[in-house]
PDB file of C-alpha atoms in Angstrom:
ATOM      1  CA  MET A   1      -6.086 -15.437 -36.853  1.00  0.00           C
ATOM      2  CA  LYS A   2      -4.646 -16.705 -33.577  1.00  0.00           C
ATOM      3  CA  ILE A   3      -2.487 -14.679 -31.228  1.00  0.00           C
ATOM      4  CA  LEU A   4       0.105 -17.403 -31.795  1.00  0.00           C
ATOM      5  CA  ASP A   5       0.265 -16.455 -35.481  1.00  0.00           C
ATOM      6  CA  LEU A   6       1.845 -13.156 -34.394  1.00  0.00           C
ATOM      7  CA  LEU A   7       3.736 -14.224 -31.266  1.00  0.00           C
ATOM      8  CA  ASN A   8       7.297 -15.212 -32.174  1.00  0.00           C
ATOM      9  CA  LYS A   9       9.929 -16.794 -29.903  1.00  0.00           C
ATOM     10  CA  ASN A  10      12.590 -14.571 -31.513  1.00  0.00           C
ATOM     11  CA  GLN A  11      10.713 -11.577 -30.120  1.00  0.00           C
ATOM     12  CA  MET A  12      10.599 -12.629 -26.462  1.00  0.00           C
ATOM     13  CA  ASN A  13      12.851 -11.382 -23.675  1.00  0.00           C
ATOM     14  CA  PHE A  14      12.554 -12.317 -19.998  1.00  0.00           C
ATOM     15  CA  ASN A  15      15.348 -10.046 -18.837  1.00  0.00           C
ATOM     16  CA  ILE A  16      14.767  -6.444 -19.882  1.00  0.00           C
ATOM     17  CA  GLU A  17      16.479  -3.818 -17.773  1.00  0.00           C
ATOM     18  CA  ALA A  18      14.839  -0.435 -18.356  1.00  0.00           C
ATOM     19  CA  ALA A  19      13.928   2.505 -16.148  1.00  0.00           C
ATOM     20  CA  SER A  20      11.087   4.040 -18.174  1.00  0.00           C
ATOM     21  CA  LYS A  21       8.244   3.272 -20.543  1.00  0.00           C
ATOM     22  CA  HIS A  22      10.212   4.786 -23.437  1.00  0.00           C
ATOM     23  CA  ALA A  23      13.282   2.653 -22.638  1.00  0.00           C
ATOM     24  CA  VAL A  24      11.151  -0.520 -22.505  1.00  0.00           C
ATOM     25  CA  ILE A  25       9.526   0.265 -25.854  1.00  0.00           C
ATOM     26  CA  LYS A  26      12.924   0.924 -27.435  1.00  0.00           C
ATOM     27  CA  GLU A  27      14.368  -2.351 -26.083  1.00  0.00           C
ATOM     28  CA  MET A  28      11.386  -4.288 -27.398  1.00  0.00           C
ATOM     29  CA  ALA A  29      11.562  -2.519 -30.758  1.00  0.00           C
ATOM     30  CA  LYS A  30      15.133  -3.828 -31.073  1.00  0.00           C
ATOM     31  CA  MET A  31      13.674  -7.346 -31.193  1.00  0.00           C
ATOM     32  CA  PHE A  32      11.397  -6.286 -34.062  1.00  0.00           C
ATOM     33  CA  LEU A  33      14.329  -4.691 -35.902  1.00  0.00           C
ATOM     34  CA  GLU A  34      16.599  -7.720 -35.448  1.00  0.00           C
ATOM     35  CA  ASP A  35      13.846 -10.043 -36.686  1.00  0.00           C
ATOM     36  CA  GLY A  36      13.060  -7.921 -39.769  1.00  0.00           C
ATOM     37  CA  VAL A  37       9.599  -6.856 -38.579  1.00  0.00           C
ATOM     38  CA  ILE A  38      10.467  -3.137 -38.778  1.00  0.00           C
ATOM     39  CA  THR A  39      12.960  -1.212 -40.910  1.00  0.00           C
ATOM     40  CA  ASP A  40      13.544   1.853 -38.694  1.00  0.00           C
ATOM     41  CA  ILE A  41      13.597   1.642 -34.922  1.00  0.00           C
ATOM     42  CA  ASP A  42      13.296   5.378 -34.239  1.00  0.00           C
ATOM     43  CA  GLN A  43      10.219   5.855 -36.433  1.00  0.00           C
ATOM     44  CA  TYR A  44       8.555   2.787 -34.946  1.00  0.00           C
ATOM     45  CA  VAL A  45       9.279   3.875 -31.358  1.00  0.00           C
ATOM     46  CA  GLU A  46       7.899   7.325 -32.220  1.00  0.00           C
ATOM     47  CA  SER A  47       4.655   5.734 -33.493  1.00  0.00           C
ATOM     48  CA  VAL A  48       4.270   3.762 -30.251  1.00  0.00           C
ATOM     49  CA  MET A  49       4.968   6.823 -28.095  1.00  0.00           C
ATOM     50  CA  GLU A  50       2.453   8.865 -30.124  1.00  0.00           C
ATOM     51  CA  ARG A  51      -0.138   6.163 -29.448  1.00  0.00           C
ATOM     52  CA  GLU A  52       0.708   6.284 -25.731  1.00  0.00           C
ATOM     53  CA  LYS A  53      -0.164  10.006 -25.724  1.00  0.00           C
ATOM     54  CA  THR A  54      -3.765   9.193 -26.714  1.00  0.00           C
ATOM     55  CA  GLY A  55      -4.309   6.962 -23.688  1.00  0.00           C
ATOM     56  CA  THR A  56      -2.515   4.438 -21.563  1.00  0.00           C
ATOM     57  CA  THR A  57      -1.869   0.928 -22.814  1.00  0.00           C
ATOM     58  CA  GLY A  58      -1.272  -0.222 -19.235  1.00  0.00           C
ATOM     59  CA  VAL A  59      -4.304  -2.479 -18.924  1.00  0.00           C
ATOM     60  CA  GLY A  60      -3.823  -3.356 -15.250  1.00  0.00           C
ATOM     61  CA  GLY A  61      -2.423  -6.248 -13.301  1.00  0.00           C
ATOM     62  CA  GLY A  62       1.132  -5.200 -14.147  1.00  0.00           C
ATOM     63  CA  ILE A  63       0.526  -5.689 -17.892  1.00  0.00           C
ATOM     64  CA  ALA A  64       0.794  -3.272 -20.835  1.00  0.00           C
ATOM     65  CA  ILE A  65      -0.027  -3.698 -24.530  1.00  0.00           C
ATOM     66  CA  PRO A  66       1.761  -0.862 -26.351  1.00  0.00           C
ATOM     67  CA  HIS A  67       1.354  -0.764 -30.112  1.00  0.00           C
ATOM     68  CA  GLY A  68       2.377   1.326 -33.054  1.00  0.00           C
ATOM     69  CA  LYS A  69       1.116   1.665 -36.613  1.00  0.00           C
ATOM     70  CA  SER A  70       3.824   2.832 -39.000  1.00  0.00           C
ATOM     71  CA  ASP A  71       5.034   2.572 -42.578  1.00  0.00           C
ATOM     72  CA  VAL A  72       8.310   1.135 -41.228  1.00  0.00           C
ATOM     73  CA  VAL A  73       6.438  -1.992 -40.074  1.00  0.00           C
ATOM     74  CA  LYS A  74       6.780  -4.776 -42.645  1.00  0.00           C
ATOM     75  CA  THR A  75       4.502  -7.282 -40.913  1.00  0.00           C
ATOM     76  CA  SER A  76       2.223  -7.518 -37.908  1.00  0.00           C
ATOM     77  CA  SER A  77       3.850  -9.165 -34.921  1.00  0.00           C
ATOM     78  CA  ILE A  78       3.682  -9.387 -31.133  1.00  0.00           C
ATOM     79  CA  ALA A  79       6.789  -9.096 -28.953  1.00  0.00           C
ATOM     80  CA  PHE A  80       6.767 -10.219 -25.320  1.00  0.00           C
ATOM     81  CA  ALA A  81       8.897  -8.997 -22.432  1.00  0.00           C
ATOM     82  CA  LYS A  82       9.250  -9.356 -18.695  1.00  0.00           C
ATOM     83  CA  LEU A  83      11.063  -6.555 -16.913  1.00  0.00           C
ATOM     84  CA  ASN A  84      13.638  -7.035 -14.176  1.00  0.00           C
ATOM     85  CA  HIS A  85      12.012  -4.126 -12.328  1.00  0.00           C
ATOM     86  CA  PRO A  86       8.472  -2.779 -12.881  1.00  0.00           C
ATOM     87  CA  VAL A  87       8.115   0.681 -14.446  1.00  0.00           C
ATOM     88  CA  ASP A  88       5.438   3.360 -14.237  1.00  0.00           C
ATOM     89  CA  TRP A  89       3.097   3.069 -17.241  1.00  0.00           C
ATOM     90  CA  ASP A  90       0.189   5.239 -16.064  1.00  0.00           C
ATOM     91  CA  ALA A  91      -1.777   1.985 -15.946  1.00  0.00           C
ATOM     92  CA  LEU A  92      -5.532   1.975 -15.437  1.00  0.00           C
ATOM     93  CA  ASP A  93      -5.141   0.414 -11.973  1.00  0.00           C
ATOM     94  CA  GLY A  94      -2.177   2.618 -11.005  1.00  0.00           C
ATOM     95  CA  LYS A  95       0.184  -0.371 -10.700  1.00  0.00           C
ATOM     96  CA  ASP A  96       3.625  -0.424 -12.270  1.00  0.00           C
ATOM     97  CA  VAL A  97       4.091  -2.717 -15.271  1.00  0.00           C
ATOM     98  CA  SER A  98       6.446  -5.678 -15.570  1.00  0.00           C
ATOM     99  CA  THR A  99       4.851  -7.756 -18.363  1.00  0.00           C
ATOM    100  CA  ILE A 100       4.513  -6.307 -21.859  1.00  0.00           C
ATOM    101  CA  PHE A 101       3.041  -7.465 -25.146  1.00  0.00           C
ATOM    102  CA  MET A 102       3.953  -5.002 -27.930  1.00  0.00           C
ATOM    103  CA  LEU A 103       2.169  -5.128 -31.280  1.00  0.00           C
ATOM    104  CA  SER A 104       3.574  -3.911 -34.604  1.00  0.00           C
ATOM    105  CA  ILE A 105       1.026  -2.763 -37.199  1.00  0.00           C
ATOM    106  CA  PRO A 106       1.860  -1.971 -40.846  1.00  0.00           C
ATOM    107  CA  GLY A 107       1.049   1.668 -41.662  1.00  0.00           C
ATOM    108  CA  GLY A 108      -0.780   0.936 -44.898  1.00  0.00           C
ATOM    109  CA  SER A 109      -3.088  -1.532 -43.193  1.00  0.00           C
ATOM    110  CA  GLU A 110      -6.679  -0.387 -43.482  1.00  0.00           C
ATOM    111  CA  SER A 111      -8.091  -3.556 -41.971  1.00  0.00           C
ATOM    112  CA  LYS A 112      -9.407  -3.742 -38.451  1.00  0.00           C
ATOM    113  CA  GLU A 113      -7.355  -6.893 -37.890  1.00  0.00           C
ATOM    114  CA  HIS A 114      -5.032  -5.220 -35.391  1.00  0.00           C
ATOM    115  CA  LEU A 115      -8.024  -4.046 -33.346  1.00  0.00           C
ATOM    116  CA  ARG A 116      -9.357  -7.599 -33.255  1.00  0.00           C
ATOM    117  CA  VAL A 117      -5.952  -8.930 -32.187  1.00  0.00           C
ATOM    118  CA  LEU A 118      -5.655  -6.254 -29.486  1.00  0.00           C
ATOM    119  CA  SER A 119      -9.156  -7.085 -28.291  1.00  0.00           C
ATOM    120  CA  MET A 120      -8.417 -10.811 -28.203  1.00  0.00           C
ATOM    121  CA  LEU A 121      -5.135 -10.250 -26.361  1.00  0.00           C
ATOM    122  CA  ALA A 122      -6.761  -7.895 -23.847  1.00  0.00           C
ATOM    123  CA  GLN A 123      -9.567 -10.408 -23.294  1.00  0.00           C
ATOM    124  CA  ARG A 124      -7.079 -13.219 -22.608  1.00  0.00           C
ATOM    125  CA  LEU A 125      -5.168 -10.951 -20.227  1.00  0.00           C
ATOM    126  CA  MET A 126      -8.310 -10.412 -18.124  1.00  0.00           C
ATOM    127  CA  ASP A 127      -8.287 -14.119 -17.247  1.00  0.00           C
ATOM    128  CA  ASP A 128      -6.796 -14.592 -13.765  1.00  0.00           C
ATOM    129  CA  ASP A 129      -5.372 -17.983 -14.777  1.00  0.00           C
ATOM    130  CA  VAL A 130      -3.556 -16.372 -17.719  1.00  0.00           C
ATOM    131  CA  ILE A 131      -2.174 -13.592 -15.511  1.00  0.00           C
ATOM    132  CA  GLU A 132      -0.951 -16.142 -12.965  1.00  0.00           C
ATOM    133  CA  ALA A 133       0.632 -18.254 -15.719  1.00  0.00           C
ATOM    134  CA  LEU A 134       2.394 -15.170 -17.118  1.00  0.00           C
ATOM    135  CA  ASP A 135       3.722 -14.306 -13.657  1.00  0.00           C
ATOM    136  CA  THR A 136       5.263 -17.757 -13.280  1.00  0.00           C
ATOM    137  CA  ALA A 137       6.398 -18.213 -16.899  1.00  0.00           C
ATOM    138  CA  LYS A 138      10.152 -18.687 -17.190  1.00  0.00           C
ATOM    139  CA  THR A 139      10.624 -19.794 -20.801  1.00  0.00           C
ATOM    140  CA  LYS A 140       9.479 -18.880 -24.285  1.00  0.00           C
ATOM    141  CA  GLU A 141       7.706 -22.229 -24.452  1.00  0.00           C
ATOM    142  CA  ASP A 142       5.737 -21.299 -21.322  1.00  0.00           C
ATOM    143  CA  ILE A 143       4.444 -18.173 -23.092  1.00  0.00           C
ATOM    144  CA  ILE A 144       3.519 -20.123 -26.229  1.00  0.00           C
ATOM    145  CA  ASN A 145       1.707 -22.734 -24.113  1.00  0.00           C
ATOM    146  CA  ILE A 146      -0.385 -20.056 -22.384  1.00  0.00           C
ATOM    147  CA  PHE A 147      -1.863 -19.052 -25.740  1.00  0.00           C
ATOM    148  CA  GLN A 148      -1.976 -22.528 -27.311  1.00  0.00           C
ATOM    149  CA  ASN A 149      -5.394 -23.607 -28.567  1.00  0.00           C
ATOM    150  CA  LYS A 150      -7.167 -20.377 -27.624  1.00  0.00           C
ATOM    151  CA  GLU A 151      -9.976 -18.650 -29.476  1.00  0.00           C
ATOM    152  CA  ILE A 152      -9.485 -17.589 -33.076  1.00  0.00           C
ATOM    153  CA  VAL A 153      -9.789 -13.963 -34.165  1.00  0.00           C
ATOM    154  CA  LYS A 154     -12.075 -13.797 -37.202  1.00  0.00           C
TER     155      LYS A 154
END
């Protein structure tokens, strides 16, 4: 499975105004709700916040990959957002976060697929060229192009 299989233009926002990690997650969850990925925003946000308690998803370089596994998730998906102002995410490098990829994971899923997708995404986000491209991306097409023709998750 490719990252692009889960990354959807309907779930991208380049203009999120939020003052906290929780507010960012809630704004991004709205995209999932509007696109039919989740059925209950509060339960999904709670699952993401519970995951955040186990360890930061701020991977460094101003990027975070929050994710939640919940029965209210109908299908796996990745939402993308750029924040108007960086927020504290307790990131590994101590830097505030302004670029977020949020993953939805169905609660009944016993497969390790989401771990493979997270691993693939994290690996791509360690590439300096990818980070630079994300920093300069202005359109949904730019984001899609960054991940076009990349490795396949098996």
